[in-house]
PDB file of C-alpha atoms in Angstrom:
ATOM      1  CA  UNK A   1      66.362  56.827  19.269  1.00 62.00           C
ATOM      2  CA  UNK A   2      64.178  56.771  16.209  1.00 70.00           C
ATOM      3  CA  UNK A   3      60.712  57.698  16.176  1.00 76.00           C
ATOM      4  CA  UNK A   4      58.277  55.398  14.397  1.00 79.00           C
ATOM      5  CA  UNK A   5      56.265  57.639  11.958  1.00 78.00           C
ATOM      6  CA  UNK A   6      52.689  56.577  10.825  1.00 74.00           C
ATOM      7  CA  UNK A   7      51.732  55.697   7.285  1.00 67.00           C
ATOM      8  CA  UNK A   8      50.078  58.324   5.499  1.00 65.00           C
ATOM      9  CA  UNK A   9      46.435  58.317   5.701  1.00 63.00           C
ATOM     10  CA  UNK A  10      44.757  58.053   2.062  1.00 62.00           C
ATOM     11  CA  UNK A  11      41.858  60.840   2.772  1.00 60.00           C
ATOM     12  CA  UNK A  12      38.898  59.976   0.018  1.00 56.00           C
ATOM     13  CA  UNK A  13      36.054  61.931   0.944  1.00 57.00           C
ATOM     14  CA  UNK A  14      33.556  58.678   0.912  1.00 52.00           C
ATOM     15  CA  UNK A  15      35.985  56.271   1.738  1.00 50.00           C
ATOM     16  CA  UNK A  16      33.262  54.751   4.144  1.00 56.00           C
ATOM     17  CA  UNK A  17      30.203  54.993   1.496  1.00 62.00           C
ATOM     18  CA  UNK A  18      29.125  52.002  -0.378  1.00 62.00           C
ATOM     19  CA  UNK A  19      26.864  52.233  -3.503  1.00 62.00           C
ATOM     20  CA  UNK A  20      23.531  51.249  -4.281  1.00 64.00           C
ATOM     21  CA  UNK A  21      25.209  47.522  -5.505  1.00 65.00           C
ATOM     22  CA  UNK A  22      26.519  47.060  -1.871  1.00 62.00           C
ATOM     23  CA  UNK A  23      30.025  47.657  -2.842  1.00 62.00           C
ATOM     24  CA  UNK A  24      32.299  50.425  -1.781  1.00 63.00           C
ATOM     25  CA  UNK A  25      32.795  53.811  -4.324  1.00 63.00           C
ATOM     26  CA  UNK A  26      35.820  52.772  -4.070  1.00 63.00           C
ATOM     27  CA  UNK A  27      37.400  49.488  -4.634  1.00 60.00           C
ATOM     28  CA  UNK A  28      40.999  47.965  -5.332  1.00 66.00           C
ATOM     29  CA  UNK A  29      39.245  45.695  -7.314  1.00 66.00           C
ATOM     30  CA  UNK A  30      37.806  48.261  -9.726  1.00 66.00           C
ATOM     31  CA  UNK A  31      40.773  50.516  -9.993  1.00 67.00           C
ATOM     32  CA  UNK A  32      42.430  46.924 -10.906  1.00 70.00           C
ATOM     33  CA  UNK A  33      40.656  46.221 -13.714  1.00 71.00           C
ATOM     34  CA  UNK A  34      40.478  49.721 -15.259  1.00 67.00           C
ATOM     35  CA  UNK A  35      44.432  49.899 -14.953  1.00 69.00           C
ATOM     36  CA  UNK A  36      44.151  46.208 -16.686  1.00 70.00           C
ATOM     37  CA  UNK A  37      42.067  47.518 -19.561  1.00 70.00           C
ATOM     38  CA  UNK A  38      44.516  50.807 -20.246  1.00 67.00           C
ATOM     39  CA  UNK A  39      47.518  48.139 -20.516  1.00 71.00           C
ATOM     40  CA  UNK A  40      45.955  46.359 -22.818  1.00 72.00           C
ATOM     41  CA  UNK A  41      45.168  49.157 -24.814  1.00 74.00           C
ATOM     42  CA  UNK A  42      48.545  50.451 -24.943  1.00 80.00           C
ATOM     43  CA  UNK A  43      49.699  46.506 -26.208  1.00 83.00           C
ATOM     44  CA  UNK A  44      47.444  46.407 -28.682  1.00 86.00           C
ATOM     45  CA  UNK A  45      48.655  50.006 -29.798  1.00 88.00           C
ATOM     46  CA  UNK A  46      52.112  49.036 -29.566  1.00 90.00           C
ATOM     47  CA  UNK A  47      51.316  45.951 -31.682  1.00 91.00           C
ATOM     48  CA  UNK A  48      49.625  47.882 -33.983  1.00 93.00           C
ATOM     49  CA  UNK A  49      52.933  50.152 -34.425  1.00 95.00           C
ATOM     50  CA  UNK A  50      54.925  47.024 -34.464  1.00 96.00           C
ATOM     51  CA  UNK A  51      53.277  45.380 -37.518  1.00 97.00           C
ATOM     52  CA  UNK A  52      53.108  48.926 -39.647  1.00 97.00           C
ATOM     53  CA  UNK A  53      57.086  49.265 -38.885  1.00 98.00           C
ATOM     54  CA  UNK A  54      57.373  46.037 -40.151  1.00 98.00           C
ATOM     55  CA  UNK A  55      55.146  46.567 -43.288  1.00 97.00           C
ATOM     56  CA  UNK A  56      57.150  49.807 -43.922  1.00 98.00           C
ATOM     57  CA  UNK A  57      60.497  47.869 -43.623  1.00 97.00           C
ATOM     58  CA  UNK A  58      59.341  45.045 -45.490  1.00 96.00           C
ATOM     59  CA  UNK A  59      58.029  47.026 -49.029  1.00 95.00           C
ATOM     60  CA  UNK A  60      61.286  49.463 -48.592  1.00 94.00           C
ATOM     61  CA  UNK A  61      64.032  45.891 -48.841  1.00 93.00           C
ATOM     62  CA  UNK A  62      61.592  45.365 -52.114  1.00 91.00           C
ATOM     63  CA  UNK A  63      62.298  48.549 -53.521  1.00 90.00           C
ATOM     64  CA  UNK A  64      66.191  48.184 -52.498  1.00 88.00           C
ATOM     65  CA  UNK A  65      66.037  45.103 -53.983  1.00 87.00           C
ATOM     66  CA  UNK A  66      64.639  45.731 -57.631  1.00 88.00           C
ATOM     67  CA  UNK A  67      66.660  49.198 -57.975  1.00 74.00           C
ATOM     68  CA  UNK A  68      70.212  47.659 -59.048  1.00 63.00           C
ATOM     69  CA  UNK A  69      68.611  44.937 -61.469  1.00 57.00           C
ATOM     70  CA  UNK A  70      67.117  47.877 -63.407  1.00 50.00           C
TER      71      UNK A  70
END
């Protein structure tokens, strides 16, 4: 028969602490919206890439454009 194995204990040395706020060192919630604010870094730097591609494309079909008609 199969054994049931236990989950893996997460072992944070002050897992039990809470900080001067009342809140625990460490919180879902806080991890949550530091992972939120390095997404939306990376969109706006991926945006930011985006629009500079486009900017490169865009003034390189103008040159195309105006070499034949000499």
């Amino acid at each position: 028969m199969l054994k049931l194995r236990q989950k893996p204990q997460h072992n944070y040395p002050s897992s039990d602490r809470f900080g001067e706020d009342g809140l625990r060192l460490y919180s879902a919630y806080e991890a949550a919206k530091v992972r939120q604010r390095l997404q939306q870094g990376g969109m706006k730097r991926i945006r930011a890439a985006a629009i500079v591609l486009a900017a490169i494309a865009f003034v390189l079909l103008l040159i195309a454009f105006q070499l034949p008609g000499g």
